[in-house]
PDB file of N, CA and C in Angstrom:
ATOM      1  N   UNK A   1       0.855  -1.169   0.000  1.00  0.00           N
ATOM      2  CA  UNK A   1       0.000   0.000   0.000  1.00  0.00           C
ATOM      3  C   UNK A   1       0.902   1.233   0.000  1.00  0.00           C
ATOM      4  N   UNK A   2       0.511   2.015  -1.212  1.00  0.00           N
ATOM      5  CA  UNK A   2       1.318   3.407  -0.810  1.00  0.00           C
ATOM      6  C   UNK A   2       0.829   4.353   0.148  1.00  0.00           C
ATOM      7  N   UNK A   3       1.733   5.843  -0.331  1.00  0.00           N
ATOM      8  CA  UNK A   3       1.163   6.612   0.938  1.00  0.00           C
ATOM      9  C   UNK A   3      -0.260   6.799   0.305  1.00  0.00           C
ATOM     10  N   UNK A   4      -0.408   7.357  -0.988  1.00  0.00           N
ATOM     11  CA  UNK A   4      -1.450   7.531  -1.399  1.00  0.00           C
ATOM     12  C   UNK A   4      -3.108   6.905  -0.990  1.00  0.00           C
ATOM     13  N   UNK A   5      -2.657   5.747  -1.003  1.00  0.00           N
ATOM     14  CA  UNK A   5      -3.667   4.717  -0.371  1.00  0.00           C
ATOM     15  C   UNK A   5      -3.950   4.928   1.005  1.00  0.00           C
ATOM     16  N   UNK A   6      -2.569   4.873   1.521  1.00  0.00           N
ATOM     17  CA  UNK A   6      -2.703   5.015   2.926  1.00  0.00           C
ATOM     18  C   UNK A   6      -3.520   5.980   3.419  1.00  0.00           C
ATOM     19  N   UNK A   7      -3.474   7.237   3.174  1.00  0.00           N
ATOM     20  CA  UNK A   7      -4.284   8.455   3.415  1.00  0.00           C
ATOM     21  C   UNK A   7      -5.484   8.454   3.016  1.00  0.00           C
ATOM     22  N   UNK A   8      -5.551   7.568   1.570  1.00  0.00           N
ATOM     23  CA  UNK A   8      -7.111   7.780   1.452  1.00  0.00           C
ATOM     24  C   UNK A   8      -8.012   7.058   2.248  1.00  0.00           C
ATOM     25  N   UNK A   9      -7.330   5.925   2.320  1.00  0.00           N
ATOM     26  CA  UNK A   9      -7.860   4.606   3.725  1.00  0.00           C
ATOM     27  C   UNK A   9      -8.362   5.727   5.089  1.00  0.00           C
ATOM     28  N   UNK A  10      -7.149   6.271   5.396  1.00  0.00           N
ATOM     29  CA  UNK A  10      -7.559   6.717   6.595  1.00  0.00           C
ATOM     30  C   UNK A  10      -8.404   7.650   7.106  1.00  0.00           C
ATOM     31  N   UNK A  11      -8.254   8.565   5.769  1.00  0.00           N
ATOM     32  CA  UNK A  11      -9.538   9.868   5.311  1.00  0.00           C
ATOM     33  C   UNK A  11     -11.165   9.159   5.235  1.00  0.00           C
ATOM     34  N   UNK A  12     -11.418   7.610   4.774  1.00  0.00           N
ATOM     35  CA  UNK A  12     -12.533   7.224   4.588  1.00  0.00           C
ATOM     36  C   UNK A  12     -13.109   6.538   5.815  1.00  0.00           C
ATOM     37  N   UNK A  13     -12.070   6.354   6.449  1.00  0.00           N
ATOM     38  CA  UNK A  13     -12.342   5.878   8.111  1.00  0.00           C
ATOM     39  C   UNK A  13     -13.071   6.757   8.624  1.00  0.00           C
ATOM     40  N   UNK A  14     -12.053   8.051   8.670  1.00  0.00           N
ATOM     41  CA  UNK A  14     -12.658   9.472   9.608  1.00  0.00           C
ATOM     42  C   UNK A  14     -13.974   9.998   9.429  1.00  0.00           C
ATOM     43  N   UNK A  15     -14.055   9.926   8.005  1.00  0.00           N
ATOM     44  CA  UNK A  15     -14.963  10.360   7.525  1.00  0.00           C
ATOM     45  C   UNK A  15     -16.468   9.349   8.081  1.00  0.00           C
ATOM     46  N   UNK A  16     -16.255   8.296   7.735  1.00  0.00           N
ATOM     47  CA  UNK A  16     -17.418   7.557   8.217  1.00  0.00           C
ATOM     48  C   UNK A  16     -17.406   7.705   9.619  1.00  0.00           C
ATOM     49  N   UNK A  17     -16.530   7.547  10.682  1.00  0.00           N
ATOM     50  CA  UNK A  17     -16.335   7.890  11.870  1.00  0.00           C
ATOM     51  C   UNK A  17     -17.261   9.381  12.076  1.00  0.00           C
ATOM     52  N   UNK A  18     -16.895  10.292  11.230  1.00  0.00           N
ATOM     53  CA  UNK A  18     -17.579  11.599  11.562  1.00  0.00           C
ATOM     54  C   UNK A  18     -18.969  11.547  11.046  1.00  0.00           C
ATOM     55  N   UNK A  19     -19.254  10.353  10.208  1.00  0.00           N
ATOM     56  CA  UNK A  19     -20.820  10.469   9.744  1.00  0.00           C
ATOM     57  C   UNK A  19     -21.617   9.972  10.460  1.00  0.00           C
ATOM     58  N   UNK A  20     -21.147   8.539  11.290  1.00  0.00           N
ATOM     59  CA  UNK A  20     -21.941   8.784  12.438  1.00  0.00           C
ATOM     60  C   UNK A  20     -22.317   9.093  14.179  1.00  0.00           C
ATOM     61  N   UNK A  21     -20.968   9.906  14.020  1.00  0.00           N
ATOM     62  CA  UNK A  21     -20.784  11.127  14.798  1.00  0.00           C
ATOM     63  C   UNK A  21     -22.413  12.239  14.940  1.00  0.00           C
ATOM     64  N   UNK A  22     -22.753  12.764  13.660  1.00  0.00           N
ATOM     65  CA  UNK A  22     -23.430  13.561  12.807  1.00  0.00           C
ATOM     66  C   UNK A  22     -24.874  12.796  12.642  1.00  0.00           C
ATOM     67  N   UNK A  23     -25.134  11.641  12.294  1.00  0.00           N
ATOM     68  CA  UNK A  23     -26.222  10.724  12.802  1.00  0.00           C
ATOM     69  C   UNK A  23     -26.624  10.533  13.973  1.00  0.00           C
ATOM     70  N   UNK A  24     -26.067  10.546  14.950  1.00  0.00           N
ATOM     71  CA  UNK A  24     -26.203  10.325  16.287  1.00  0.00           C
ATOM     72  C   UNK A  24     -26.713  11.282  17.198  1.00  0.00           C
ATOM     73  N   UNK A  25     -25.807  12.569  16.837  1.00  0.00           N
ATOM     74  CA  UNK A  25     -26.288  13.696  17.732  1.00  0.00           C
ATOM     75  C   UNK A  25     -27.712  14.131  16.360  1.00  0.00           C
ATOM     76  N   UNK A  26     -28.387  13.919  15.547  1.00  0.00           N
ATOM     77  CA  UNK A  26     -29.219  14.682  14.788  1.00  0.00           C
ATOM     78  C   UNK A  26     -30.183  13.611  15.568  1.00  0.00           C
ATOM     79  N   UNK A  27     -30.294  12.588  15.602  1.00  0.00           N
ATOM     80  CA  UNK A  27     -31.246  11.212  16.451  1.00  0.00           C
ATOM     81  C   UNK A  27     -31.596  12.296  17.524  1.00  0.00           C
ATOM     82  N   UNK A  28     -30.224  12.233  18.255  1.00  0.00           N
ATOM     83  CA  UNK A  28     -30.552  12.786  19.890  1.00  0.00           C
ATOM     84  C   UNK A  28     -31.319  14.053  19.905  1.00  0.00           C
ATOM     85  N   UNK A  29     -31.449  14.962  18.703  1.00  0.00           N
ATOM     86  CA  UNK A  29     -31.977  16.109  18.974  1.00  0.00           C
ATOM     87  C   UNK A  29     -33.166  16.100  18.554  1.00  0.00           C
ATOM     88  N   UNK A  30     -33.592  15.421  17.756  1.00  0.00           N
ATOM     89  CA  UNK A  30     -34.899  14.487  17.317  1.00  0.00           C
ATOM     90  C   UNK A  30     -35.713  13.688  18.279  1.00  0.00           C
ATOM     91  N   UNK A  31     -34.907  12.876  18.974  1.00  0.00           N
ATOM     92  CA  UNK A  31     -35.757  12.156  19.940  1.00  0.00           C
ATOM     93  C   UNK A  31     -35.591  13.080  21.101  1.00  0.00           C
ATOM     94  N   UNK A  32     -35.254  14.448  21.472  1.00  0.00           N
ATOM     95  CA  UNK A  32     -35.057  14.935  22.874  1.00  0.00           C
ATOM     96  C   UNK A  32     -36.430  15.072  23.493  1.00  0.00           C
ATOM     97  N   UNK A  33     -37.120  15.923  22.338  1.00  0.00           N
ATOM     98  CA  UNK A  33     -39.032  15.680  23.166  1.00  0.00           C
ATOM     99  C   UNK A  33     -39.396  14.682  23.682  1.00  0.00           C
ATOM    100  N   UNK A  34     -38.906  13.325  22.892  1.00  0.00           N
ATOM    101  CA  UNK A  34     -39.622  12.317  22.898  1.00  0.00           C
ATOM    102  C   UNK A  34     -39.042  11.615  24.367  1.00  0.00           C
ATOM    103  N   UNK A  35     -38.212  11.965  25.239  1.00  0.00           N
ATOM    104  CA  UNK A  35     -38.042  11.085  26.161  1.00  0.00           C
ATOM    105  C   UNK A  35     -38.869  10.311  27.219  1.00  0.00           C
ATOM    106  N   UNK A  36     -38.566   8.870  27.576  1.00  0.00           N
ATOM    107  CA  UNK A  36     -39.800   8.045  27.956  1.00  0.00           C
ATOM    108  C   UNK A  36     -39.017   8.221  29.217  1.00  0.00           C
ATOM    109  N   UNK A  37     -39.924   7.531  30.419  1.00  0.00           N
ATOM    110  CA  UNK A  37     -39.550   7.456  31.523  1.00  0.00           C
ATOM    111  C   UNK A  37     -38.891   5.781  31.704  1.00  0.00           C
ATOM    112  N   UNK A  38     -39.248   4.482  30.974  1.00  0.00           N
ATOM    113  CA  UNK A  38     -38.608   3.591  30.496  1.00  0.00           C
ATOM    114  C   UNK A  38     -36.859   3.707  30.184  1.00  0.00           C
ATOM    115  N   UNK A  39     -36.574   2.491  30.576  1.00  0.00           N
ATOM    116  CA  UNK A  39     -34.905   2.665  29.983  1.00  0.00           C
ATOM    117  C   UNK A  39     -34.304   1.186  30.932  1.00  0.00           C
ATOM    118  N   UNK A  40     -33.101   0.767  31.058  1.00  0.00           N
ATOM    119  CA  UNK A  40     -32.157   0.240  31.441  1.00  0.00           C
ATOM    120  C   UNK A  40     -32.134   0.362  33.058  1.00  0.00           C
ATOM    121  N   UNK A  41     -32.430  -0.693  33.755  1.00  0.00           N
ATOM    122  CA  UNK A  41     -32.024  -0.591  35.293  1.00  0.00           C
ATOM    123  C   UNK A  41     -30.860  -1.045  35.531  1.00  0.00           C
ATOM    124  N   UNK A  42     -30.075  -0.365  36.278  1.00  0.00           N
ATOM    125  CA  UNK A  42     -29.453  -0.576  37.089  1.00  0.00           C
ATOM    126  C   UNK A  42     -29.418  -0.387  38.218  1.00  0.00           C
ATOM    127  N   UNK A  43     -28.636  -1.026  39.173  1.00  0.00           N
ATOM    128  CA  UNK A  43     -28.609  -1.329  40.951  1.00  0.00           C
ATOM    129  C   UNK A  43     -28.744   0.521  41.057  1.00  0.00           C
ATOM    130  N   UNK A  44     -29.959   1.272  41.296  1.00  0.00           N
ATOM    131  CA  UNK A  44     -29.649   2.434  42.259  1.00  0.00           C
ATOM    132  C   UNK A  44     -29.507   3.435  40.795  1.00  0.00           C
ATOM    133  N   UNK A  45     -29.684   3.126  39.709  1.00  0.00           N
ATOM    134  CA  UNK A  45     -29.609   3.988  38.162  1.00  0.00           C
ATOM    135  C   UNK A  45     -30.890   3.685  37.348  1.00  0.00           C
ATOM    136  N   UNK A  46     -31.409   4.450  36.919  1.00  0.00           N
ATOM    137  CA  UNK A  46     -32.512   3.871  35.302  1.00  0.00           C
ATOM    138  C   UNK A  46     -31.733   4.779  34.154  1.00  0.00           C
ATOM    139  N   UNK A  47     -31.266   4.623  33.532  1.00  0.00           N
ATOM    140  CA  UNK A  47     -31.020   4.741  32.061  1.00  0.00           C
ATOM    141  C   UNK A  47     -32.138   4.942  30.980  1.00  0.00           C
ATOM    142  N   UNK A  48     -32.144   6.122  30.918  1.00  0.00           N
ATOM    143  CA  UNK A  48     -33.137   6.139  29.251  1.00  0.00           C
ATOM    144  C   UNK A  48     -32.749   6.053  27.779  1.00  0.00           C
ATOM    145  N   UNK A  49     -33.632   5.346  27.194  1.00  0.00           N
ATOM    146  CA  UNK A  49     -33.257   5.579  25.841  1.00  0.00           C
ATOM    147  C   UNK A  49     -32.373   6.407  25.557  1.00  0.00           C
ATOM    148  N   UNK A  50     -32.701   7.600  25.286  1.00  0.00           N
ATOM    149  CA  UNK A  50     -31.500   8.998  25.312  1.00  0.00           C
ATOM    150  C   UNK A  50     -30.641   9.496  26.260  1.00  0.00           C
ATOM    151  N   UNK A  51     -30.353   8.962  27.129  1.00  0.00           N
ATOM    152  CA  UNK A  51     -29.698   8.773  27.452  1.00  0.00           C
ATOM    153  C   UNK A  51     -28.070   7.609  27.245  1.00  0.00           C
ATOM    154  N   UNK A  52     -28.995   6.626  26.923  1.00  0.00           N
ATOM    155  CA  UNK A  52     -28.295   5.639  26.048  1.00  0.00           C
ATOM    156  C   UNK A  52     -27.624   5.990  24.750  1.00  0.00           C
ATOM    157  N   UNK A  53     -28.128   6.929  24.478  1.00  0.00           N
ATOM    158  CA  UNK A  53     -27.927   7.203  22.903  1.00  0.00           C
ATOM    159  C   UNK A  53     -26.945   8.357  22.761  1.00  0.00           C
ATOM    160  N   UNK A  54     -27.128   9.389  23.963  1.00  0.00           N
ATOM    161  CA  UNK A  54     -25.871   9.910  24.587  1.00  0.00           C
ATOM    162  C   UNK A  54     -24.898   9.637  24.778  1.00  0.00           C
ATOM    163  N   UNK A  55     -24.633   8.040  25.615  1.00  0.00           N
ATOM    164  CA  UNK A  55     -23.501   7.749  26.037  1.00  0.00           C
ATOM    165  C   UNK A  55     -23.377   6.781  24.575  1.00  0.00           C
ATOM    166  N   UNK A  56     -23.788   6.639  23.217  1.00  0.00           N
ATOM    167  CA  UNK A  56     -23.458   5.850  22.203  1.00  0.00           C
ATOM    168  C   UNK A  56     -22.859   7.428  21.534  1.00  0.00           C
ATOM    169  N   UNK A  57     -23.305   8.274  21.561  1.00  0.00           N
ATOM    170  CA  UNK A  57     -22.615   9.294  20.610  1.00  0.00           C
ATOM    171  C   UNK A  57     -21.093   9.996  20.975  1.00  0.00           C
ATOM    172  N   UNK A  58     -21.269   9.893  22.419  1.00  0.00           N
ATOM    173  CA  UNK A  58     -19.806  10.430  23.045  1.00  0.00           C
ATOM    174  C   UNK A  58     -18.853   9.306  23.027  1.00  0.00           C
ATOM    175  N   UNK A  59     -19.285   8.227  22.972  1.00  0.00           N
ATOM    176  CA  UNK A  59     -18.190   6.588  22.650  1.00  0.00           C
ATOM    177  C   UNK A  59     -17.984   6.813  20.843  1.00  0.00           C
ATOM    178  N   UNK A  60     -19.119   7.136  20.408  1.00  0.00           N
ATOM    179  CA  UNK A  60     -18.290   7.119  18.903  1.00  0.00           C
ATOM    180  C   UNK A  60     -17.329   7.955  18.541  1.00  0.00           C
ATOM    181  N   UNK A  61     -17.593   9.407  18.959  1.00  0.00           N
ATOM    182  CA  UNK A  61     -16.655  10.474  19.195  1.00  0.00           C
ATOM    183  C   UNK A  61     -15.219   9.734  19.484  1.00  0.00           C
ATOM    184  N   UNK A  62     -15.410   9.373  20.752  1.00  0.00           N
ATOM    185  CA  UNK A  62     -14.387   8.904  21.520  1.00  0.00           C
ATOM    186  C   UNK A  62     -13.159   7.906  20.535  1.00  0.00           C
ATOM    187  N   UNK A  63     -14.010   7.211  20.398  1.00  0.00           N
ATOM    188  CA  UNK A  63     -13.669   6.282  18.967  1.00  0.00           C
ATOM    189  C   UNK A  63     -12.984   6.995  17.903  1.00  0.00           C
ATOM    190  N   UNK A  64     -13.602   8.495  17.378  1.00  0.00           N
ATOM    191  CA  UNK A  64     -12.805   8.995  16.370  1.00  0.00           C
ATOM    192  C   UNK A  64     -11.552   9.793  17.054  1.00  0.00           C
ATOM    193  N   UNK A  65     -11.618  10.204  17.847  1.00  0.00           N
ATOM    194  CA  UNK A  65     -10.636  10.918  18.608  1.00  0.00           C
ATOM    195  C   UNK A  65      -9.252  10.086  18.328  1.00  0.00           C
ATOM    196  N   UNK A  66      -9.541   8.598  19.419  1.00  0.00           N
ATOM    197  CA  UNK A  66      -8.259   7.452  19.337  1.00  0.00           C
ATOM    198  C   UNK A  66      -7.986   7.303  18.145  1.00  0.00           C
ATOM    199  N   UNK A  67      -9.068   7.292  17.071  1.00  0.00           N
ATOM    200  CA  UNK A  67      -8.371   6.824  15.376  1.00  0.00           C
ATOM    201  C   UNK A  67      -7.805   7.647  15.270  1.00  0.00           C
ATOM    202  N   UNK A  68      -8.234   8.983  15.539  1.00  0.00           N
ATOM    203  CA  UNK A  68      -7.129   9.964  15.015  1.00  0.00           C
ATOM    204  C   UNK A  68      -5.810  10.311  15.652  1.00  0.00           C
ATOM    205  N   UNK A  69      -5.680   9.897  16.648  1.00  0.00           N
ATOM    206  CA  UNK A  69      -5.016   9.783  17.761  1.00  0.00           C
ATOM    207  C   UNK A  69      -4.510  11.472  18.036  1.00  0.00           C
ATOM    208  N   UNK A  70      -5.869  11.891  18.324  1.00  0.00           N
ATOM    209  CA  UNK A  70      -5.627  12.924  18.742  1.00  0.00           C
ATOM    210  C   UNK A  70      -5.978  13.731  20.067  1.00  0.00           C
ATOM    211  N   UNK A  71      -5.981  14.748  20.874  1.00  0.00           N
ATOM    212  CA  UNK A  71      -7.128  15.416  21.984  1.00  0.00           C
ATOM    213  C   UNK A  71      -7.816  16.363  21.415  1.00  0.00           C
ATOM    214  N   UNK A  72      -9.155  16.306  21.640  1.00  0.00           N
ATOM    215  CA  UNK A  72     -10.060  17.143  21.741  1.00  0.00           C
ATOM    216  C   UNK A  72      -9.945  18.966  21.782  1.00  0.00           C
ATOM    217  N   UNK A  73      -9.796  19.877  21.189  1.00  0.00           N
ATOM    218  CA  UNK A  73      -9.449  21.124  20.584  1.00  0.00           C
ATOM    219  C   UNK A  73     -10.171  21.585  21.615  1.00  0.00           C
ATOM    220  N   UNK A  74     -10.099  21.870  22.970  1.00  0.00           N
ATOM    221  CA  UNK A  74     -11.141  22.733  23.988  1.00  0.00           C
ATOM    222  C   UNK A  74     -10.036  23.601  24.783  1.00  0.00           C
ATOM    223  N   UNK A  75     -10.661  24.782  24.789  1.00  0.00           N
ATOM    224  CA  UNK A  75     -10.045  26.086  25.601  1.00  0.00           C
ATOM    225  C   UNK A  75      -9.939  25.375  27.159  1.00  0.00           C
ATOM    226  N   UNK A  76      -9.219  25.920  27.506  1.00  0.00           N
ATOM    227  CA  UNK A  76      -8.259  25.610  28.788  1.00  0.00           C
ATOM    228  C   UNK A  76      -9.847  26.017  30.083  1.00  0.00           C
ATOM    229  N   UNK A  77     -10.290  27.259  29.903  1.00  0.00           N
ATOM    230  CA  UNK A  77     -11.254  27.773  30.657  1.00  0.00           C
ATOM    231  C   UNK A  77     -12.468  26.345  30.705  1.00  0.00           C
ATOM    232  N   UNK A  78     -12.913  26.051  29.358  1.00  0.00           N
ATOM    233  CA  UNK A  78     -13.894  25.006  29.564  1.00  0.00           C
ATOM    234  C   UNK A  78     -13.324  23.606  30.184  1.00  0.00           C
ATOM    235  N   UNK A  79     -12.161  23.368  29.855  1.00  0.00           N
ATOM    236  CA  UNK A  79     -11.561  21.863  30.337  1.00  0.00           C
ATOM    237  C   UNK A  79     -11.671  22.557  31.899  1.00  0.00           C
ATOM    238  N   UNK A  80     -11.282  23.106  32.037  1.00  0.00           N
ATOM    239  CA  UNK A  80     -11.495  23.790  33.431  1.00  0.00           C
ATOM    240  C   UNK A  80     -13.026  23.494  34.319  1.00  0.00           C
ATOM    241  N   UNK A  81     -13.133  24.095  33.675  1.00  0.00           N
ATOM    242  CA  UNK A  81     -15.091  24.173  34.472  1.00  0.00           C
ATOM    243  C   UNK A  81     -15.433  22.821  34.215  1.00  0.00           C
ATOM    244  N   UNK A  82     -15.100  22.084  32.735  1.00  0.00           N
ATOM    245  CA  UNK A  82     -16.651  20.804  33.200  1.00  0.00           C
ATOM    246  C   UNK A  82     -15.415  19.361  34.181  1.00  0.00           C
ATOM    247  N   UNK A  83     -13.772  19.936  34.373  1.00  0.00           N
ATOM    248  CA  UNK A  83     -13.399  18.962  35.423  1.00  0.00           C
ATOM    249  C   UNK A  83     -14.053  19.384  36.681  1.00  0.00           C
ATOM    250  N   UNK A  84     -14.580  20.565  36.964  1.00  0.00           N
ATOM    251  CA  UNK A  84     -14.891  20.967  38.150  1.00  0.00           C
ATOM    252  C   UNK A  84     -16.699  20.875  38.220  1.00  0.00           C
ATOM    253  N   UNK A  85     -16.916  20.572  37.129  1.00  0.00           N
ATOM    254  CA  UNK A  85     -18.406  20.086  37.127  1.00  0.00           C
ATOM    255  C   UNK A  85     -18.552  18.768  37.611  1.00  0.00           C
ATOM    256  N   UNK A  86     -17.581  18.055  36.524  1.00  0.00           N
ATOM    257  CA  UNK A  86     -17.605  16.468  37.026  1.00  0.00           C
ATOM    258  C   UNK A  86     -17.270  16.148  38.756  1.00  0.00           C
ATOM    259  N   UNK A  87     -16.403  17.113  38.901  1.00  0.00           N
ATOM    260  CA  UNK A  87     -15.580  16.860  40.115  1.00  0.00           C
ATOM    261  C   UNK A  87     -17.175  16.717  41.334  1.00  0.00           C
ATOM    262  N   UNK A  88     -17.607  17.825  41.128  1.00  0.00           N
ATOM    263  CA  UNK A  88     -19.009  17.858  41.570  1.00  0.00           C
ATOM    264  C   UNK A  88     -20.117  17.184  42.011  1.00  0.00           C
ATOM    265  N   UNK A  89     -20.029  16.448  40.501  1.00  0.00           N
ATOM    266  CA  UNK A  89     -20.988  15.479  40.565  1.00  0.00           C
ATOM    267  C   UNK A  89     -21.047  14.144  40.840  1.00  0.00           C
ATOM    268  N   UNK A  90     -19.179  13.764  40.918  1.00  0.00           N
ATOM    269  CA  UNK A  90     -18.746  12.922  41.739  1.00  0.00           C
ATOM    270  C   UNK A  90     -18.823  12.841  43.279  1.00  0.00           C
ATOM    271  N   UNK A  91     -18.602  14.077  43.756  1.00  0.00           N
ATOM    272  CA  UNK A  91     -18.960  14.509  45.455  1.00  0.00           C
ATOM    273  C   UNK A  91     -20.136  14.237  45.684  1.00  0.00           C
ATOM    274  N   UNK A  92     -21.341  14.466  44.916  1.00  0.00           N
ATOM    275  CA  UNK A  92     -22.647  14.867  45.557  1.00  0.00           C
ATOM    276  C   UNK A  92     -23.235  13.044  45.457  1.00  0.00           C
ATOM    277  N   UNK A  93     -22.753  12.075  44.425  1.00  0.00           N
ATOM    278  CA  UNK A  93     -23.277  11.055  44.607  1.00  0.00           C
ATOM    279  C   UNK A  93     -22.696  10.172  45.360  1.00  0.00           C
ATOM    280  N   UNK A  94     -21.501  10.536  45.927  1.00  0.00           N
ATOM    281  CA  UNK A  94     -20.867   9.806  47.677  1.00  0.00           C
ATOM    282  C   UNK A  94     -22.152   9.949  48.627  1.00  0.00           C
TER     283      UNK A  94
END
């Protein structure tokens, strides 16, 4: 395989990677009215549909990120605030 190939291989990865990136969050904003009170139990959790579909769109992301093997392009101020969001919301469910 040349480079030629090589790049185009990897350009058609991303690309599908980013298409359903782009499928996923257009679902989620589509089904946001629609949320049921139904979903996934867990011990002390219920999971909804969209919710589910949340944590399927930030794993695909996630997914394109590692292919690309890259980090996420976010200002220092926001990495800031949502560690101190999370940090948060880790405290309050102790």
């Amino acid at each position: 395989m040349n480079f030629r190939q090589h790049v185009r291989a990897q350009f058609a990865h991303s690309t599908f990677i980013a298409r359903w990136q782009q499928l996923g969050l257009t679902a989620l904003l589509f089904l946001l009215p629609f949320e049921t009170q139904g979903g996934v139990q867990l011990p002390g959790l219920l999971l909804t549909p969209l919710e589910l579909l949340a944590l399927a769109v930030l794993g695909v992301w996630a997914a394109g990120l590692w292919r690309e093997q890259r980090w996420p392009q976010v200002p220092r101020a926001a990495a800031l605030a949502g560690a101190v969001f999370l940090g948060a919301l880790l405290l309050s469910a102790v």
